Amino acid sequence: MEAVESVLNEKNSLEPTHYKPGSPDVSSPNHQDDRIPSEDIEGGNIEQAAKPAEQDSNEHIIDEKSQKNVDYLVENGELKLELPDTLEHEDFSKLLEFDEKNDDDLFATHEILQHAIQEANSESHDIEHLNSDLSRQMSLNDEDDDDENNDENPDSSKLGVHEEISRPKLNDYKSHTEGHNDHEMHVKEETLSPKRTLTDIDHQKNLSAHDVLTNGDAAKNNDDEDQFNLKTEPEPTAAHILESGRFSQPKRHDSLTPVMFQQHELMSTAIQDSNRQVPKEGSKQESLSLADEQPTISAYARLDFQSFTFYVQTLHVIIGRRSENDFSHKVDVNLGPSKSISRRHAQIFYNFGTGRFEVSIIGKNGAFVDDIFVERGNTVPLRNKTKVQIGQVPFQFVLPEQENAEQPQKSPEIPEPSEDQEPVSPVKSEEQSARPSVPPVEKKQPKKPAPKKEKKPTKVPKKVYTLDEIPEEYRTKPTCSYSALLTTCIRKYSSPKGMSLSEIYAGIRELFPYYKYCPDGWQSSVRHNLSLNKSFRKVSKEGKGWLWGLDEGYIAERERLKKKQAEVAAAKAAAAQQKLEQQQQQRAKKATTPGSNDIVHRTDTIPRSNDGKQQSISQTLAANRAADKKPSADDYQRTMKYLQEQLMILTKDRKGLSKQVFASILTQALAMTINQVSQAAKSKGITGNPLTALMNKNPQHLNLILAAAVNAATSKVTNGKVKQLVDMSLITKQAIKPPPTLPVKRPTPSYNGSGNANLSHARPPEGSFDPTSLSRFFQPRQPRVATPPTPSIPRKRSLDKDDESSGSEETSSSEDDDDEDDDDSDDDQDSDDTDDDENDEVGDHKDNEEQSEETAAEGVYE
DNA sequence: AAGGGTATAAACAGGT
DNA sequence: TACCTGTTTATACCCT
């Protein structure tokens, strides 16, 4: 308590600088209505009073056209800054180039002056100012979205007392022209300062140690007026505060005395300090015609945006995004609706502990301070002319002291100005920590011990996102390969001249935001791919790099090759399967031979189906039953021949499809048919050659299956452009070439009886066959759920691989082609969904897209 | 088990 | 000089 008392007696002061409002008439009476009556505050109603005040009076959209209103508002200090809606993109886009080179231009727009006049204002947030520190601390932990309430509530009670003191009064601003008043105000505020200190101290109690290192120190040292001296600085390093050596303010400022900012001064200083363009001044002059007569505006500092100026008249300013009708949260400086800007993106506040203004980055996208990226949760000091960029909106923090260097320093305490624009280093400097306290004097004279010639800390390390910061859907890496990624990207964004590497990077990030958040390294892979994968070629040279494009020829060739391989694979698969079945049949046959009790025995030898699983008893039995069936090298041949012929018959009408496409369709259809029939039979424990059996027994049905497969394949291959090649409605009536006479007399017994769920429809004669039932065979392939954790984006392996896998072994036959199959599970379960038989919808857009992309992108390095 | 395809990382050279 | 771009090499993993 002693400390508190002493603090209260302190003569620290924090006073705003006085600016001349841009508006001509300043004469209007103070408009205190919107301000929180001190009674309320003192009476402990701060919370109640504060909120309405914030919402109602803090934010007014300035209509540049209604100068009158503006003036009025300005006068009353109510005016809050908000970007004109129209400013949004185009205007901001100019600011994209914010960097040293463009500083001048950026800040040269004449609009600045105009806005300076109109928007000099913001005031109030009384409560907040008081709490600057506290709210800062708190907000650091805040999520972007839950905001102000959290900030203010907790402390408001304590703050209330200080409120009256710290709150700048508009009256004062007006009377400024008479230098004397300044003094008065100054004094007035000094008395208040101590309370702030108290507040700070109080806050400290409530804050976790790590949150308030600086303040904590201050509290300890508050014995005399120097309580805020740098003594407390020693370890000002709250985890969240990053400062560069040069920023380290050796000493704390006992007070922050406001300086009068006069418009004309601003202009001139601006010109000389920042090389601002005269034109700007001119324009400003226009609007500031009354400059001389105008009262000054008290402000601690100001924020120079490209097209307006915001005067920091409170000790706590929230910068963020607010949509037009959203008054749910307070924003002192509205940066527009861009989603890249958080609703509460940053807050500027005066840190009594360090005696300077600081900016805390609250927004999840971080911000740039002097071109250095500062991520959320960090706080950096603000020096004169510190550049800040939030989203795409840059602005400059300007301390009056610097500007009015000529003027007698009213406030030696104001954070030291410095001409240099050295960037803030995210790394804490040794200097700072090493230098416990520096006499106020020091602070002024030597620029800074930091003779750093440092240009810029080499490179800003990319922000490392925590999981929470990454949108859920962008946390997992896309499953598609880089080559697919690149192909897609180039297809989508490239101009005929190609895309530069950086454009490709950007395109990829755009396509897959995952790459916005993931650590760097993928770029290397991208380059590697561009170089090695022949799908990509250099189109033209630009600057130091090339513009990249696709080698469509190569890609087409690749595709063709792939299809070919797919065909071969399918054939192989079919052959393999056939062979297998033959073997099984042979064994089964043997098993049935008299005197052999080796049925059981055989069960051991045959037992494994291709998938390596133990054959079930029923399978074994089925195999045994089929044992007497004639081995079927012939069958196989015959069946294949039949299928091929039927395919040709069914697809007489090629609907203009190219040979290549057509071949692909046939291949896939054949593969589908074989796999599905075989699989269905297998799943029922049927051995033998179900295809042959079906062919023999019910060719009509087989044709239906074939037709459905053709349509599915067609839709798939053509990406839905052609839905069906075969008219299913006619298929049953279509002339069917009779199956070749069989050397084998009887149809596969095994198939005969039981049939399987899928084939069961075949039992009844053609007439009763419901083609719809086939649709389930050819459902569009679902993205493989099996592929573990990585979801959001499609599967990864290329088409050809899938094709191959389809044929490889029966195990996989069940899930054969990625593209054509549907999972087994589907077979039995959602057999009769609403699919139309004929148009088995093959894949949704995405599926198709991906497929084609992947297909095209199929990357082969050599 | 071998080989192909792909992902990563890194070294290096040349350009800006 | 720092950084970007492009090439090349090496290694590892997965899949067929």
PDB file of C-alpha atoms in Angstrom, chain A residues 569-807:
ATOM      1  CA  ALA A 569      -2.880 -54.600 -66.212  1.00  0.00           C
ATOM      2  CA  ALA A 570      -6.531 -55.342 -66.541  1.00  0.00           C
ATOM      3  CA  ALA A 571      -5.886 -58.087 -68.959  1.00  0.00           C
ATOM      4  CA  LYS A 572      -3.225 -59.482 -66.776  1.00  0.00           C
ATOM      5  CA  ALA A 573      -5.461 -59.342 -63.861  1.00  0.00           C
ATOM      6  CA  ALA A 574      -8.150 -61.134 -65.645  1.00  0.00           C
ATOM      7  CA  ALA A 575      -5.747 -63.740 -66.809  1.00  0.00           C
ATOM      8  CA  ALA A 576      -4.314 -64.190 -63.427  1.00  0.00           C
ATOM      9  CA  GLN A 577      -7.637 -64.562 -61.938  1.00  0.00           C
ATOM     10  CA  GLN A 578      -8.708 -66.964 -64.495  1.00  0.00           C
ATOM     11  CA  LYS A 579      -5.675 -68.990 -63.951  1.00  0.00           C
ATOM     12  CA  LEU A 580      -6.224 -69.028 -60.316  1.00  0.00           C
ATOM     13  CA  GLU A 581      -9.680 -70.170 -60.687  1.00  0.00           C
ATOM     14  CA  GLN A 582      -8.597 -72.864 -62.934  1.00  0.00           C
ATOM     15  CA  GLN A 583      -6.219 -74.074 -60.395  1.00  0.00           C
ATOM     16  CA  GLN A 584      -8.826 -74.018 -57.808  1.00  0.00           C
ATOM     17  CA  GLN A 585     -11.147 -75.899 -59.938  1.00  0.00           C
ATOM     18  CA  GLN A 586      -8.594 -78.480 -60.683  1.00  0.00           C
ATOM     19  CA  ARG A 587      -7.895 -78.944 -57.109  1.00  0.00           C
ATOM     20  CA  ALA A 588     -11.480 -79.072 -56.304  1.00  0.00           C
ATOM     21  CA  LYS A 589     -11.952 -81.651 -58.898  1.00  0.00           C
ATOM     22  CA  LYS A 590      -9.249 -83.766 -57.510  1.00  0.00           C
ATOM     23  CA  ALA A 591     -10.698 -83.385 -54.157  1.00  0.00           C
ATOM     24  CA  THR A 592     -13.874 -84.947 -55.284  1.00  0.00           C
ATOM     25  CA  THR A 593     -12.170 -87.936 -56.714  1.00  0.00           C
ATOM     26  CA  PRO A 594     -13.074 -91.087 -54.856  1.00  0.00           C
ATOM     27  CA  GLY A 595     -11.086 -92.415 -52.055  1.00  0.00           C
ATOM     28  CA  SER A 596      -9.431 -89.294 -51.343  1.00  0.00           C
ATOM     29  CA  ASN A 597      -9.989 -87.896 -48.025  1.00  0.00           C
ATOM     30  CA  ASP A 598      -7.880 -85.108 -48.943  1.00  0.00           C
ATOM     31  CA  ILE A 599     -10.663 -82.770 -49.250  1.00  0.00           C
ATOM     32  CA  VAL A 600      -9.764 -81.651 -45.916  1.00  0.00           C
ATOM     33  CA  HIS A 601      -6.248 -81.991 -46.742  1.00  0.00           C
ATOM     34  CA  ARG A 602      -6.667 -79.901 -49.702  1.00  0.00           C
ATOM     35  CA  THR A 603      -8.248 -77.380 -47.679  1.00  0.00           C
ATOM     36  CA  ASP A 604      -4.875 -76.872 -46.301  1.00  0.00           C
ATOM     37  CA  THR A 605      -3.112 -76.656 -49.508  1.00  0.00           C
ATOM     38  CA  ILE A 606      -5.532 -74.627 -51.401  1.00  0.00           C
ATOM     39  CA  PRO A 607      -6.711 -72.697 -48.610  1.00  0.00           C
ATOM     40  CA  ARG A 608      -5.395 -69.408 -49.534  1.00  0.00           C
ATOM     41  CA  SER A 609      -7.015 -67.213 -51.870  1.00  0.00           C
ATOM     42  CA  ASN A 610      -4.973 -64.607 -53.445  1.00  0.00           C
ATOM     43  CA  ASP A 611      -5.452 -62.225 -50.738  1.00  0.00           C
ATOM     44  CA  GLY A 612      -3.713 -64.594 -48.528  1.00  0.00           C
ATOM     45  CA  LYS A 613      -6.686 -65.166 -46.398  1.00  0.00           C
ATOM     46  CA  GLN A 614      -7.732 -68.500 -45.365  1.00  0.00           C
ATOM     47  CA  GLN A 615     -10.378 -69.803 -47.578  1.00  0.00           C
ATOM     48  CA  SER A 616     -13.597 -70.342 -45.852  1.00  0.00           C
ATOM     49  CA  ILE A 617     -15.154 -73.679 -45.519  1.00  0.00           C
ATOM     50  CA  SER A 618     -17.931 -72.714 -47.778  1.00  0.00           C
ATOM     51  CA  GLN A 619     -15.452 -71.671 -50.318  1.00  0.00           C
ATOM     52  CA  THR A 620     -13.709 -74.887 -50.029  1.00  0.00           C
ATOM     53  CA  LEU A 621     -16.901 -76.708 -50.403  1.00  0.00           C
ATOM     54  CA  ALA A 622     -17.823 -74.637 -53.313  1.00  0.00           C
ATOM     55  CA  ALA A 623     -14.510 -75.353 -54.794  1.00  0.00           C
ATOM     56  CA  ASN A 624     -15.059 -78.965 -54.206  1.00  0.00           C
ATOM     57  CA  ARG A 625     -18.417 -78.785 -55.755  1.00  0.00           C
ATOM     58  CA  ALA A 626     -16.969 -77.168 -58.744  1.00  0.00           C
ATOM     59  CA  ALA A 627     -14.215 -79.602 -58.904  1.00  0.00           C
ATOM     60  CA  ASP A 628     -15.815 -81.592 -61.540  1.00  0.00           C
ATOM     61  CA  LYS A 629     -16.115 -78.646 -63.686  1.00  0.00           C
ATOM     62  CA  LYS A 630     -13.924 -78.781 -66.575  1.00  0.00           C
ATOM     63  CA  PRO A 631     -10.805 -76.826 -66.298  1.00  0.00           C
ATOM     64  CA  SER A 632     -11.105 -73.819 -68.323  1.00  0.00           C
ATOM     65  CA  ALA A 633      -8.340 -72.511 -70.312  1.00  0.00           C
ATOM     66  CA  ASP A 634     -10.871 -72.690 -72.962  1.00  0.00           C
ATOM     67  CA  ASP A 635     -13.494 -71.191 -70.830  1.00  0.00           C
ATOM     68  CA  TYR A 636     -11.371 -68.265 -70.188  1.00  0.00           C
ATOM     69  CA  GLN A 637     -10.608 -67.685 -73.769  1.00  0.00           C
ATOM     70  CA  ARG A 638     -14.099 -68.171 -74.738  1.00  0.00           C
ATOM     71  CA  THR A 639     -15.423 -65.886 -72.100  1.00  0.00           C
ATOM     72  CA  MET A 640     -13.016 -63.149 -72.909  1.00  0.00           C
ATOM     73  CA  LYS A 641     -13.799 -63.426 -76.490  1.00  0.00           C
ATOM     74  CA  TYR A 642     -17.435 -63.224 -75.770  1.00  0.00           C
ATOM     75  CA  LEU A 643     -17.039 -60.239 -73.556  1.00  0.00           C
ATOM     76  CA  GLN A 644     -15.022 -58.434 -76.124  1.00  0.00           C
ATOM     77  CA  GLU A 645     -17.486 -59.117 -78.791  1.00  0.00           C
ATOM     78  CA  GLN A 646     -20.338 -58.004 -76.678  1.00  0.00           C
ATOM     79  CA  LEU A 647     -18.494 -54.915 -75.801  1.00  0.00           C
ATOM     80  CA  MET A 648     -18.089 -54.062 -79.400  1.00  0.00           C
ATOM     81  CA  ILE A 649     -21.710 -54.724 -80.047  1.00  0.00           C
ATOM     82  CA  LEU A 650     -22.828 -52.694 -77.145  1.00  0.00           C
ATOM     83  CA  THR A 651     -20.688 -49.805 -78.116  1.00  0.00           C
ATOM     84  CA  LYS A 652     -21.368 -49.529 -81.737  1.00  0.00           C
ATOM     85  CA  ASP A 653     -22.232 -45.976 -81.221  1.00  0.00           C
ATOM     86  CA  ARG A 654     -19.085 -44.366 -80.029  1.00  0.00           C
ATOM     87  CA  LYS A 655     -20.633 -40.992 -79.790  1.00  0.00           C
ATOM     88  CA  GLY A 656     -17.683 -39.344 -81.300  1.00  0.00           C
ATOM     89  CA  LEU A 657     -15.263 -40.497 -78.719  1.00  0.00           C
ATOM     90  CA  SER A 658     -11.719 -40.745 -79.793  1.00  0.00           C
ATOM     91  CA  LYS A 659     -10.065 -44.037 -80.200  1.00  0.00           C
ATOM     92  CA  GLN A 660      -7.998 -43.483 -77.227  1.00  0.00           C
ATOM     93  CA  VAL A 661     -10.864 -42.612 -75.016  1.00  0.00           C
ATOM     94  CA  PHE A 662     -12.891 -45.396 -76.395  1.00  0.00           C
ATOM     95  CA  ALA A 663     -10.164 -47.901 -75.771  1.00  0.00           C
ATOM     96  CA  SER A 664      -9.885 -46.680 -72.289  1.00  0.00           C
ATOM     97  CA  ILE A 665     -13.564 -47.078 -71.754  1.00  0.00           C
ATOM     98  CA  LEU A 666     -13.557 -50.611 -73.005  1.00  0.00           C
ATOM     99  CA  THR A 667     -10.640 -51.480 -70.901  1.00  0.00           C
ATOM    100  CA  GLN A 668     -12.176 -50.120 -67.831  1.00  0.00           C
ATOM    101  CA  ALA A 669     -15.523 -51.622 -68.542  1.00  0.00           C
ATOM    102  CA  LEU A 670     -13.997 -54.990 -69.018  1.00  0.00           C
ATOM    103  CA  ALA A 671     -12.009 -54.698 -65.897  1.00  0.00           C
ATOM    104  CA  MET A 672     -15.034 -53.621 -63.981  1.00  0.00           C
ATOM    105  CA  THR A 673     -17.093 -56.446 -65.215  1.00  0.00           C
ATOM    106  CA  ILE A 674     -14.521 -59.051 -64.543  1.00  0.00           C
ATOM    107  CA  ASN A 675     -13.683 -57.759 -61.184  1.00  0.00           C
ATOM    108  CA  GLN A 676     -17.146 -57.229 -60.037  1.00  0.00           C
ATOM    109  CA  VAL A 677     -18.484 -60.515 -61.147  1.00  0.00           C
ATOM    110  CA  SER A 678     -15.528 -62.356 -59.810  1.00  0.00           C
ATOM    111  CA  GLN A 679     -15.591 -60.529 -56.608  1.00  0.00           C
ATOM    112  CA  ALA A 680     -19.234 -61.013 -56.118  1.00  0.00           C
ATOM    113  CA  ALA A 681     -18.885 -64.681 -56.738  1.00  0.00           C
ATOM    114  CA  LYS A 682     -15.932 -64.923 -54.519  1.00  0.00           C
ATOM    115  CA  SER A 683     -17.615 -63.166 -51.730  1.00  0.00           C
ATOM    116  CA  LYS A 684     -20.161 -65.864 -51.821  1.00  0.00           C
ATOM    117  CA  GLY A 685     -17.625 -68.537 -51.764  1.00  0.00           C
ATOM    118  CA  ILE A 686     -18.223 -69.407 -55.293  1.00  0.00           C
ATOM    119  CA  THR A 687     -15.282 -70.676 -57.129  1.00  0.00           C
ATOM    120  CA  GLY A 688     -14.938 -71.613 -60.646  1.00  0.00           C
ATOM    121  CA  ASN A 689     -15.421 -69.126 -63.332  1.00  0.00           C
ATOM    122  CA  PRO A 690     -18.437 -67.060 -62.638  1.00  0.00           C
ATOM    123  CA  LEU A 691     -18.013 -65.099 -65.778  1.00  0.00           C
ATOM    124  CA  THR A 692     -18.111 -68.144 -67.841  1.00  0.00           C
ATOM    125  CA  ALA A 693     -20.922 -69.471 -65.843  1.00  0.00           C
ATOM    126  CA  LEU A 694     -22.855 -66.336 -66.255  1.00  0.00           C
ATOM    127  CA  MET A 695     -22.114 -66.246 -69.861  1.00  0.00           C
ATOM    128  CA  ASN A 696     -23.361 -69.738 -70.281  1.00  0.00           C
ATOM    129  CA  LYS A 697     -26.271 -69.476 -68.109  1.00  0.00           C
ATOM    130  CA  ASN A 698     -27.472 -66.002 -68.543  1.00  0.00           C
ATOM    131  CA  PRO A 699     -25.719 -64.016 -71.183  1.00  0.00           C
ATOM    132  CA  GLN A 700     -28.407 -61.451 -71.030  1.00  0.00           C
ATOM    133  CA  HIS A 701     -27.483 -60.655 -67.541  1.00  0.00           C
ATOM    134  CA  LEU A 702     -23.876 -60.551 -68.333  1.00  0.00           C
ATOM    135  CA  ASN A 703     -24.630 -58.080 -71.009  1.00  0.00           C
ATOM    136  CA  LEU A 704     -26.460 -55.925 -68.627  1.00  0.00           C
ATOM    137  CA  ILE A 705     -23.487 -55.894 -66.391  1.00  0.00           C
ATOM    138  CA  LEU A 706     -21.262 -55.130 -69.272  1.00  0.00           C
ATOM    139  CA  ALA A 707     -23.467 -52.336 -70.427  1.00  0.00           C
ATOM    140  CA  ALA A 708     -23.612 -50.801 -67.020  1.00  0.00           C
ATOM    141  CA  ALA A 709     -19.890 -51.083 -66.779  1.00  0.00           C
ATOM    142  CA  VAL A 710     -19.451 -49.428 -70.109  1.00  0.00           C
ATOM    143  CA  ASN A 711     -21.581 -46.549 -69.068  1.00  0.00           C
ATOM    144  CA  ALA A 712     -19.837 -46.179 -65.806  1.00  0.00           C
ATOM    145  CA  ALA A 713     -16.504 -46.275 -67.502  1.00  0.00           C
ATOM    146  CA  THR A 714     -17.662 -43.833 -70.093  1.00  0.00           C
ATOM    147  CA  SER A 715     -18.810 -41.351 -67.610  1.00  0.00           C
ATOM    148  CA  LYS A 716     -15.644 -41.798 -65.735  1.00  0.00           C
ATOM    149  CA  VAL A 717     -13.295 -41.519 -68.608  1.00  0.00           C
ATOM    150  CA  THR A 718     -15.052 -38.583 -70.119  1.00  0.00           C
ATOM    151  CA  ASN A 719     -15.410 -36.907 -66.832  1.00  0.00           C
ATOM    152  CA  GLY A 720     -19.091 -37.000 -67.122  1.00  0.00           C
ATOM    153  CA  LYS A 721     -19.272 -35.447 -70.501  1.00  0.00           C
ATOM    154  CA  VAL A 722     -20.714 -38.576 -71.908  1.00  0.00           C
ATOM    155  CA  LYS A 723     -22.856 -40.321 -69.450  1.00  0.00           C
ATOM    156  CA  GLN A 724     -23.690 -43.408 -71.292  1.00  0.00           C
ATOM    157  CA  LEU A 725     -22.550 -45.156 -74.319  1.00  0.00           C
ATOM    158  CA  VAL A 726     -25.090 -47.875 -74.130  1.00  0.00           C
ATOM    159  CA  ASP A 727     -28.759 -47.359 -73.895  1.00  0.00           C
ATOM    160  CA  MET A 728     -29.696 -49.474 -70.989  1.00  0.00           C
ATOM    161  CA  SER A 729     -33.317 -49.360 -71.780  1.00  0.00           C
ATOM    162  CA  LEU A 730     -32.678 -51.169 -74.933  1.00  0.00           C
ATOM    163  CA  ILE A 731     -30.100 -53.463 -73.715  1.00  0.00           C
ATOM    164  CA  THR A 732     -32.396 -56.215 -72.742  1.00  0.00           C
ATOM    165  CA  LYS A 733     -33.845 -56.297 -76.164  1.00  0.00           C
ATOM    166  CA  GLN A 734     -30.651 -55.879 -77.914  1.00  0.00           C
ATOM    167  CA  ALA A 735     -29.506 -58.632 -80.008  1.00  0.00           C
ATOM    168  CA  ILE A 736     -26.979 -60.569 -78.210  1.00  0.00           C
ATOM    169  CA  LYS A 737     -24.530 -62.621 -79.822  1.00  0.00           C
ATOM    170  CA  PRO A 738     -24.945 -66.083 -78.579  1.00  0.00           C
ATOM    171  CA  PRO A 739     -22.163 -67.255 -76.488  1.00  0.00           C
ATOM    172  CA  PRO A 740     -19.801 -69.459 -78.279  1.00  0.00           C
ATOM    173  CA  THR A 741     -20.636 -73.008 -77.932  1.00  0.00           C
ATOM    174  CA  LEU A 742     -19.027 -74.412 -75.022  1.00  0.00           C
ATOM    175  CA  PRO A 743     -16.738 -77.165 -74.844  1.00  0.00           C
ATOM    176  CA  VAL A 744     -17.864 -77.324 -71.369  1.00  0.00           C
ATOM    177  CA  LYS A 745     -21.167 -78.767 -70.932  1.00  0.00           C
ATOM    178  CA  ARG A 746     -22.416 -77.493 -67.860  1.00  0.00           C
ATOM    179  CA  PRO A 747     -22.427 -74.246 -66.333  1.00  0.00           C
ATOM    180  CA  THR A 748     -20.587 -73.724 -63.248  1.00  0.00           C
ATOM    181  CA  PRO A 749     -22.472 -75.543 -60.671  1.00  0.00           C
ATOM    182  CA  SER A 750     -21.406 -73.414 -57.917  1.00  0.00           C
ATOM    183  CA  TYR A 751     -22.788 -70.386 -59.496  1.00  0.00           C
ATOM    184  CA  ASN A 752     -25.930 -72.083 -60.254  1.00  0.00           C
ATOM    185  CA  GLY A 753     -27.415 -72.529 -57.010  1.00  0.00           C
ATOM    186  CA  SER A 754     -26.537 -69.942 -54.628  1.00  0.00           C
ATOM    187  CA  GLY A 755     -25.589 -67.084 -56.747  1.00  0.00           C
ATOM    188  CA  ASN A 756     -24.640 -64.084 -54.858  1.00  0.00           C
ATOM    189  CA  ALA A 757     -26.335 -61.035 -53.805  1.00  0.00           C
ATOM    190  CA  ASN A 758     -25.197 -59.233 -56.802  1.00  0.00           C
ATOM    191  CA  LEU A 759     -25.856 -61.814 -59.272  1.00  0.00           C
ATOM    192  CA  SER A 760     -28.943 -63.076 -57.751  1.00  0.00           C
ATOM    193  CA  HIS A 761     -30.889 -60.920 -60.024  1.00  0.00           C
ATOM    194  CA  ALA A 762     -29.797 -63.122 -62.738  1.00  0.00           C
ATOM    195  CA  ARG A 763     -31.869 -65.909 -61.534  1.00  0.00           C
ATOM    196  CA  PRO A 764     -35.005 -64.850 -63.105  1.00  0.00           C
ATOM    197  CA  PRO A 765     -35.039 -64.584 -66.783  1.00  0.00           C
ATOM    198  CA  GLU A 766     -34.093 -61.481 -68.500  1.00  0.00           C
ATOM    199  CA  GLY A 767     -37.431 -60.008 -68.192  1.00  0.00           C
ATOM    200  CA  SER A 768     -37.319 -59.773 -64.529  1.00  0.00           C
ATOM    201  CA  PHE A 769     -33.840 -58.559 -64.311  1.00  0.00           C
ATOM    202  CA  ASP A 770     -33.502 -55.205 -62.815  1.00  0.00           C
ATOM    203  CA  PRO A 771     -30.600 -53.363 -64.266  1.00  0.00           C
ATOM    204  CA  THR A 772     -30.792 -50.957 -61.466  1.00  0.00           C
ATOM    205  CA  SER A 773     -29.245 -53.486 -59.319  1.00  0.00           C
ATOM    206  CA  LEU A 774     -26.103 -53.116 -61.260  1.00  0.00           C
ATOM    207  CA  SER A 775     -25.642 -49.591 -60.462  1.00  0.00           C
ATOM    208  CA  ARG A 776     -24.116 -50.467 -57.236  1.00  0.00           C
ATOM    209  CA  PHE A 777     -21.361 -52.178 -59.018  1.00  0.00           C
ATOM    210  CA  PHE A 778     -20.319 -49.104 -60.630  1.00  0.00           C
ATOM    211  CA  GLN A 779     -20.762 -46.455 -58.116  1.00  0.00           C
ATOM    212  CA  PRO A 780     -18.448 -43.632 -58.430  1.00  0.00           C
ATOM    213  CA  ARG A 781     -15.512 -44.347 -56.417  1.00  0.00           C
ATOM    214  CA  GLN A 782     -15.461 -42.818 -53.061  1.00  0.00           C
ATOM    215  CA  PRO A 783     -12.393 -41.154 -51.928  1.00  0.00           C
ATOM    216  CA  ARG A 784     -10.581 -43.770 -50.148  1.00  0.00           C
ATOM    217  CA  VAL A 785     -11.338 -43.534 -46.581  1.00  0.00           C
ATOM    218  CA  ALA A 786      -8.699 -45.962 -45.927  1.00  0.00           C
ATOM    219  CA  THR A 787      -6.039 -43.479 -46.680  1.00  0.00           C
ATOM    220  CA  PRO A 788      -5.531 -42.403 -43.225  1.00  0.00           C
ATOM    221  CA  PRO A 789      -5.253 -39.109 -41.726  1.00  0.00           C
ATOM    222  CA  THR A 790      -4.950 -36.889 -44.662  1.00  0.00           C
ATOM    223  CA  PRO A 791      -8.302 -35.981 -45.809  1.00  0.00           C
ATOM    224  CA  SER A 792      -9.259 -32.697 -47.114  1.00  0.00           C
ATOM    225  CA  ILE A 793      -7.746 -33.235 -50.383  1.00  0.00           C
ATOM    226  CA  PRO A 794      -8.213 -36.145 -52.556  1.00  0.00           C
ATOM    227  CA  ARG A 795      -6.306 -39.165 -52.805  1.00  0.00           C
ATOM    228  CA  LYS A 796      -2.885 -39.187 -53.908  1.00  0.00           C
ATOM    229  CA  ARG A 797      -1.837 -41.983 -56.013  1.00  0.00           C
ATOM    230  CA  SER A 798      -2.118 -41.697 -59.634  1.00  0.00           C
ATOM    231  CA  LEU A 799      -4.640 -43.263 -61.768  1.00  0.00           C
ATOM    232  CA  ASP A 800      -2.422 -45.709 -63.344  1.00  0.00           C
ATOM    233  CA  LYS A 801      -1.395 -47.066 -60.114  1.00  0.00           C
ATOM    234  CA  ASP A 802      -4.888 -47.641 -59.258  1.00  0.00           C
ATOM    235  CA  ASP A 803      -5.452 -49.375 -62.437  1.00  0.00           C
ATOM    236  CA  GLU A 804      -2.612 -51.604 -61.845  1.00  0.00           C
ATOM    237  CA  SER A 805      -3.673 -52.411 -58.463  1.00  0.00           C
ATOM    238  CA  SER A 806      -7.001 -53.326 -59.765  1.00  0.00           C
ATOM    239  CA  GLY A 807      -5.608 -56.061 -61.713  1.00  0.00           C
TER     240      GLY A 807
END
